[in-house]
Amino acid sequence: MGRIELRVWRSEAGRLSAEIGVRRREEGKKKWMFAFLLVIFTNCLSAQQPAPLTVGDQLPDCTFKQVFNYPRSALNLKQLKGKSIILDFWNTYCGSCISSFAKLDSLQKRYDGRLVIIAVSSQPATVIQQFLNNHPELKSSSIVFAADDQLLKQYFPYKMIPHLVWLDDNWMVKAITDSKSVTTERLDALLAHRPFTTILKKDVLDFKSGEPLLIHNNGSHENYFSYRSIITPFIAGIPSEEALKNDSISKTTHVYVYNATITGLCAFALAPFTWIKEQNIVWEVKDSSRFINPGKALHNETDWDQNNRYCYELIAPLMSRDAVKLQMQIDLLRFFNVFARIEKRDTEEGKDIPYLIIHQN
């Protein structure tokens, strides 16, 4: 390579190196700007969504922009300085909310300006105005009605209404209750800055009405039950076992039968500690294909077994063996439409030989 070519190559390499450096600086600036904007966005989002408050927290100053039964169309908490406040979250479709207004109105009048009841709704002002027009007794009451709330329901999230938040004259949260907890004794304590006891109302906000309880922790955790009986299809990979256990410590009865045929479930329900021979089972059914594995031993996990075996579990307060039998029979009758019984017969084998009779309508 000649000197001229070498200088050209070095010049070109230098130019490329410079371009790469510029690109890297530009990319660095873009990454820094993205991180900066992400922080700003996160801070703005946090500012728009205030953290929920509970007992012991203080409510920041806020303004109700749409109010009724008040001298002004808006209400700022500073205007209520020195007064205790009850925020009553409600909606026009809530019958129990509406029925409690008369009681709250009389209590507010009883304390003569020392207590202010604010009925807070997220419904539009037009809806609340129309509601009050249709209920003149409320329109003339001493309760302040606030509409179109978007802020306070974030401070005090709820699922069920009425939802009452008790604030002292320093806007400190003293209680969160339902309307039944409002008594003169507790209100006297609130106004006098004395402690009082209530049950904290804490709604399960992610509860899905109509969805199965406890599944995916709907309502509570999966073990939060007092009584349960379940039937599942065949579960691959678990052993075929059966047992009836009474636990005197937890005071529970636990019954389980894994991957059993309908016949096996009936046999366990009626005689969990008595062996019934297969030749001593009588099926009084129209279609025996769900009960008998054709041409194969009942313990083989064939396609038939996977389609016709089930798991049963019962967890309940301590039960007698007879009560367990009865409950299992009821469950099997409901799910499989089968009724089973033990019948003793005299055969060549001997007298009083137990037979399992399975009947299906």
Coordinates of C-alpha atoms in Angstrom, one line a residue:
M1 CA 0.0 0.0 0.0
G2 CA 1.4 3.4 -1.0
R3 CA 1.7 6.4 1.3
I4 CA -1.2 8.2 -0.5
E5 CA -3.4 5.2 -0.1
L6 CA -2.4 4.8 3.5
R7 CA -3.3 8.5 4.3
V8 CA -6.6 8.0 2.5
W9 CA -7.3 4.8 4.5
R10 CA -6.4 6.5 7.8
S11 CA -8.5 9.6 6.9
E12 CA -11.5 7.3 6.1
A13 CA -11.0 5.3 9.3
G14 CA -10.9 8.5 11.3
R15 CA -14.1 9.7 9.7
L16 CA -15.8 6.5 10.5
S17 CA -14.6 6.5 14.0
A18 CA -15.9 10.0 14.5
E19 CA -19.3 9.1 13.1
I20 CA -19.4 6.1 15.4
G21 CA -18.6 8.4 18.4
V22 CA -21.3 10.8 17.4
R23 CA -23.8 8.0 17.1
R24 CA -22.9 6.6 20.5
R25 CA -23.3 10.0 22.1
E26 CA -26.7 10.5 20.4
E27 CA -27.8 7.0 21.6
G28 CA -26.6 7.9 25.1
K29 CA -28.5 11.1 25.1
K30 CA -31.6 9.2 23.9
K31 CA -31.3 6.6 26.7
W32 CA -30.8 9.4 29.3
M33 CA -33.8 11.3 28.0
F34 CA -35.9 8.1 28.0
A35 CA -34.9 7.5 31.7
F36 CA -35.6 11.1 32.6
L37 CA -39.0 11.0 31.0
L38 CA -39.8 7.7 32.7
V39 CA -39.0 9.2 36.1
I40 CA -41.2 12.2 35.3
F41 CA -44.0 10.0 34.1
T42 CA -43.8 7.8 37.2
N43 CA -43.8 10.8 39.5
C44 CA -46.8 12.3 37.7
L45 CA -48.6 9.0 37.9
S46 CA -47.9 8.8 41.6
A47 CA -49.1 12.3 42.0
Q48 CA -52.4 11.5 40.2
Q49 CA -53.0 8.3 42.2
P50 CA -52.7 9.1 45.9
A51 CA -51.9 6.3 48.3
P52 CA -54.9 4.9 50.2
L53 CA -55.3 6.1 53.8
T54 CA -56.3 4.2 56.9
V55 CA -56.9 4.7 60.6
G56 CA -54.1 6.9 62.0
D57 CA -53.5 8.8 58.7
Q58 CA -54.3 12.4 58.0
L59 CA -56.4 13.4 55.0
P60 CA -54.8 16.2 53.0
D61 CA -56.7 19.3 52.3
C62 CA -59.1 18.8 49.4
T63 CA -62.0 20.5 47.7
F64 CA -65.5 19.2 46.8
K65 CA -66.2 20.9 43.5
Q66 CA -69.9 19.9 43.3
V67 CA -71.9 20.1 46.5
F68 CA -75.6 20.4 47.4
N69 CA -77.3 21.5 50.7
Y70 CA -74.4 23.9 51.3
P71 CA -74.4 27.7 51.0
R72 CA -71.8 27.5 48.2
S73 CA -71.4 25.2 45.1
A74 CA -68.0 24.1 46.3
L75 CA -66.6 23.1 49.7
N76 CA -63.0 23.1 50.9
L77 CA -62.1 21.3 54.0
K78 CA -60.5 24.4 55.4
Q79 CA -64.1 25.8 55.7
L80 CA -64.8 23.1 58.2
K81 CA -61.9 23.9 60.5
G82 CA -62.6 22.7 64.1
K83 CA -65.3 20.3 63.1
S84 CA -65.3 16.5 63.0
I85 CA -66.4 15.0 59.7
I86 CA -68.0 11.8 58.6
L87 CA -67.5 11.0 54.9
D88 CA -70.4 8.7 53.8
F89 CA -69.6 7.2 50.4
W90 CA -72.8 6.2 48.7
N91 CA -74.7 6.0 45.4
T92 CA -78.3 6.6 44.3
Y93 CA -78.9 2.9 43.7
C94 CA -77.9 1.9 47.3
G95 CA -81.1 1.4 49.3
S96 CA -79.3 0.9 52.7
C97 CA -77.4 4.2 52.0
I98 CA -80.6 6.1 51.5
S99 CA -82.3 4.6 54.5
S100 CA -79.4 5.6 56.8
F101 CA -79.6 9.3 55.8
A102 CA -82.4 10.1 58.3
K103 CA -80.3 8.7 61.2
L104 CA -77.2 10.6 60.1
D105 CA -79.2 13.8 59.7
S106 CA -80.6 13.6 63.2
L107 CA -77.1 12.9 64.6
Q108 CA -75.7 15.9 62.8
K109 CA -78.4 18.1 64.2
R110 CA -77.8 16.6 67.7
Y111 CA -74.2 17.9 67.7
D112 CA -75.2 21.3 66.5
G113 CA -72.4 22.3 64.2
R114 CA -69.6 20.2 65.8
L115 CA -70.1 17.4 63.3
V116 CA -70.5 17.5 59.5
I117 CA -71.8 14.6 57.5
I118 CA -70.8 14.7 53.8
A119 CA -72.4 12.1 51.6
V120 CA -69.9 11.5 48.8
S121 CA -70.8 10.0 45.5
S122 CA -68.8 9.4 42.3
Q123 CA -72.0 9.9 40.2
P124 CA -72.4 13.1 38.2
A125 CA -73.9 16.2 39.7
T126 CA -76.9 16.0 37.4
V127 CA -77.7 12.5 38.8
I128 CA -77.4 13.7 42.4
Q129 CA -79.4 16.8 41.7
Q130 CA -82.2 14.8 40.1
F131 CA -82.2 12.4 43.1
L132 CA -82.5 15.2 45.6
N133 CA -85.3 16.7 43.6
N134 CA -87.1 13.4 43.9
H135 CA -86.4 13.2 47.6
P136 CA -87.3 16.6 49.1
E137 CA -86.8 15.3 52.6
L138 CA -83.1 14.9 51.8
K139 CA -82.8 18.1 49.9
S140 CA -84.0 19.9 53.1
S141 CA -81.8 17.9 55.4
S142 CA -78.5 19.1 57.0
I143 CA -76.4 16.6 55.2
V144 CA -74.0 18.0 52.6
F145 CA -74.1 16.0 49.3
A146 CA -70.9 15.9 47.2
A147 CA -71.0 14.7 43.6
D148 CA -68.6 13.6 40.9
D149 CA -65.9 12.4 43.4
Q150 CA -62.8 11.1 41.8
L151 CA -60.2 11.9 44.5
L152 CA -61.6 10.7 47.8
K153 CA -62.4 7.2 46.5
Q154 CA -58.7 6.8 45.8
Y155 CA -57.8 7.9 49.4
F156 CA -60.5 5.5 50.7
P157 CA -61.1 2.7 48.2
Y158 CA -64.2 0.6 48.8
K159 CA -66.2 -2.2 47.2
M160 CA -69.4 -2.0 49.4
I161 CA -71.5 1.0 50.4
P162 CA -72.3 2.7 52.7
H163 CA -68.6 3.2 53.5
L164 CA -68.0 5.7 56.3
V165 CA -64.8 7.4 57.1
W166 CA -64.5 9.2 60.5
L167 CA -62.3 12.3 60.7
D168 CA -61.6 14.3 63.8
D169 CA -61.2 18.1 63.7
N170 CA -57.6 17.7 62.5
W171 CA -58.7 15.5 59.6
M172 CA -57.1 12.5 61.2
V173 CA -58.8 9.2 60.3
K174 CA -60.2 7.7 63.4
A175 CA -62.4 4.9 62.0
I176 CA -63.6 3.3 58.7
T177 CA -66.9 1.6 59.2
D178 CA -70.3 0.7 57.8
S179 CA -73.4 2.8 58.8
K180 CA -74.5 0.4 61.6
S181 CA -71.4 1.3 63.6
V182 CA -72.5 5.0 64.0
T183 CA -73.7 5.4 67.6
T184 CA -73.9 8.4 69.9
E185 CA -71.4 6.9 72.3
R186 CA -68.8 6.6 69.5
L187 CA -69.6 10.1 68.2
D188 CA -69.2 11.5 71.7
A189 CA -65.8 9.9 71.9
L190 CA -64.8 11.2 68.4
L191 CA -65.7 14.8 69.3
A192 CA -64.0 14.6 72.7
H193 CA -60.8 13.1 71.3
R194 CA -61.3 9.9 73.3
P195 CA -60.5 6.5 71.9
F196 CA -63.3 4.2 70.8
T197 CA -63.5 0.8 69.3
T198 CA -65.0 -0.3 65.9
I199 CA -64.3 -3.0 63.4
L200 CA -62.3 -1.7 60.6
K201 CA -64.2 -2.0 57.3
K202 CA -61.8 -3.2 54.7
D203 CA -63.3 -4.3 51.5
V204 CA -61.8 -7.0 49.3
L205 CA -61.3 -4.7 46.3
D206 CA -60.5 -7.4 43.7
F207 CA -63.4 -9.6 44.6
K208 CA -65.3 -10.8 41.6
S209 CA -68.9 -11.4 42.3
G210 CA -70.3 -14.6 40.6
E211 CA -66.8 -16.1 40.3
P212 CA -66.1 -19.2 42.4
L213 CA -65.0 -18.4 46.0
L214 CA -61.4 -18.9 46.9
I215 CA -60.4 -19.9 43.4
H216 CA -57.4 -17.7 42.5
N217 CA -57.9 -16.3 46.0
N218 CA -61.2 -14.7 45.1
G219 CA -62.6 -13.3 48.3
S220 CA -59.8 -14.8 50.5
H221 CA -57.0 -17.4 50.4
E222 CA -57.7 -20.9 49.1
N223 CA -57.7 -22.5 52.5
Y224 CA -60.3 -20.1 54.0
F225 CA -63.3 -22.4 54.3
S226 CA -65.1 -24.3 57.0
Y227 CA -66.6 -27.1 54.9
R228 CA -65.8 -28.4 51.5
S229 CA -66.6 -31.3 49.3
I230 CA -65.3 -31.5 45.7
I231 CA -65.2 -33.9 42.8
T232 CA -62.6 -33.6 40.1
P233 CA -61.9 -35.5 36.9
F234 CA -58.9 -37.9 36.7
I235 CA -55.7 -36.2 37.8
A236 CA -52.6 -37.7 36.1
G237 CA -49.5 -38.2 38.2
I238 CA -51.0 -38.6 41.6
P239 CA -51.4 -42.0 43.4
S240 CA -54.7 -43.9 43.7
E241 CA -55.2 -43.6 47.4
E242 CA -58.2 -43.4 49.8
A243 CA -58.5 -42.5 53.5
L244 CA -60.8 -41.3 56.2
K245 CA -58.9 -39.3 58.9
N246 CA -60.2 -37.5 62.0
D247 CA -57.9 -34.9 63.4
S248 CA -58.7 -34.1 67.1
I249 CA -56.3 -31.1 67.1
S250 CA -57.9 -29.2 64.2
K251 CA -61.2 -30.9 64.9
T252 CA -61.7 -31.8 61.3
T253 CA -62.6 -34.9 59.2
H254 CA -60.7 -35.4 56.0
V255 CA -61.9 -37.9 53.5
Y256 CA -60.1 -38.4 50.1
V257 CA -60.4 -40.9 47.3
Y258 CA -58.0 -40.3 44.4
N259 CA -58.6 -41.4 40.8
A260 CA -61.3 -43.9 41.6
T261 CA -64.1 -45.3 39.4
I262 CA -67.7 -44.4 40.3
T263 CA -68.0 -47.9 41.6
G264 CA -64.9 -47.4 43.8
L265 CA -66.4 -44.1 45.2
C266 CA -69.7 -45.8 46.0
A267 CA -67.8 -48.7 47.7
F268 CA -65.8 -46.4 49.8
A269 CA -68.8 -44.3 50.7
L270 CA -70.7 -47.3 52.0
A271 CA -68.0 -49.5 53.4
P272 CA -64.6 -47.8 53.7
F273 CA -63.2 -50.6 55.9
T274 CA -64.9 -53.5 54.2
W275 CA -63.5 -55.1 51.1
I276 CA -66.2 -55.7 48.4
K277 CA -65.2 -58.3 45.8
E278 CA -65.7 -57.3 42.2
Q279 CA -67.9 -60.3 41.6
N280 CA -70.1 -59.1 44.4
I281 CA -71.0 -55.8 42.7
V282 CA -74.3 -55.4 41.0
W283 CA -74.9 -52.5 38.6
E284 CA -78.5 -51.6 38.1
V285 CA -77.8 -49.1 35.4
K286 CA -78.9 -48.5 31.8
D287 CA -75.3 -47.9 30.5
S288 CA -72.6 -49.7 32.3
S289 CA -69.8 -48.3 30.1
R290 CA -69.1 -45.6 32.7
F291 CA -68.9 -48.1 35.5
I292 CA -67.0 -51.0 34.0
N293 CA -63.8 -51.0 32.1
P294 CA -64.6 -53.4 29.2
G295 CA -62.2 -56.3 29.1
K296 CA -59.6 -54.7 31.2
A297 CA -58.6 -54.7 34.9
L298 CA -60.1 -51.7 36.7
H299 CA -56.7 -50.5 37.9
N300 CA -55.2 -50.0 34.5
E301 CA -54.8 -46.3 33.5
T302 CA -56.1 -46.6 30.0
D303 CA -58.1 -44.0 28.1
W304 CA -61.2 -45.3 29.7
D305 CA -59.7 -44.8 33.1
Q306 CA -58.8 -41.2 32.4
N307 CA -62.3 -40.5 31.2
N308 CA -64.1 -42.4 34.0
R309 CA -62.1 -42.0 37.1
Y310 CA -62.5 -39.2 39.6
C311 CA -61.1 -37.7 42.7
Y312 CA -63.3 -37.0 45.7
E313 CA -62.4 -34.9 48.8
L314 CA -64.4 -33.9 51.9
I315 CA -63.1 -31.6 54.6
A316 CA -65.5 -30.8 57.4
P317 CA -65.8 -30.4 61.1
L318 CA -65.5 -33.7 63.0
M319 CA -68.0 -36.2 61.6
S320 CA -69.0 -39.7 62.6
R321 CA -68.4 -42.5 60.1
D322 CA -72.1 -42.7 59.5
A323 CA -72.3 -39.0 58.8
V324 CA -69.4 -39.3 56.3
K325 CA -71.1 -42.2 54.5
L326 CA -74.3 -40.1 54.2
Q327 CA -72.6 -37.0 52.9
M328 CA -70.6 -39.0 50.3
Q329 CA -73.8 -40.7 49.2
I330 CA -75.5 -37.3 48.8
D331 CA -72.6 -35.9 46.8
L332 CA -72.4 -39.0 44.5
L333 CA -76.2 -38.9 44.0
R334 CA -76.0 -35.2 43.1
F335 CA -73.1 -35.5 40.7
F336 CA -73.4 -39.0 39.2
N337 CA -77.1 -39.6 39.8
V338 CA -76.3 -42.9 41.4
F339 CA -77.6 -44.4 44.7
A340 CA -75.7 -47.3 46.2
R341 CA -76.4 -49.7 49.1
I342 CA -74.9 -52.7 50.8
E343 CA -77.1 -55.8 50.7
K344 CA -76.2 -59.1 52.4
R345 CA -77.0 -62.3 50.5
D346 CA -76.7 -66.0 51.1
T347 CA -74.5 -67.6 48.4
E348 CA -72.4 -70.7 47.9
E349 CA -69.6 -68.8 49.5
G350 CA -71.5 -68.5 52.7
K351 CA -74.2 -66.5 54.5
D352 CA -74.6 -62.7 54.8
I353 CA -72.1 -62.0 52.0
P354 CA -72.0 -58.2 51.4
Y355 CA -73.0 -57.1 47.9
L356 CA -72.6 -53.6 46.6
I357 CA -75.7 -52.6 44.7
I358 CA -75.3 -49.5 42.5
H359 CA -78.6 -48.1 41.1
Q360 CA -79.0 -45.3 38.6
N361 CA -82.2 -43.7 37.6

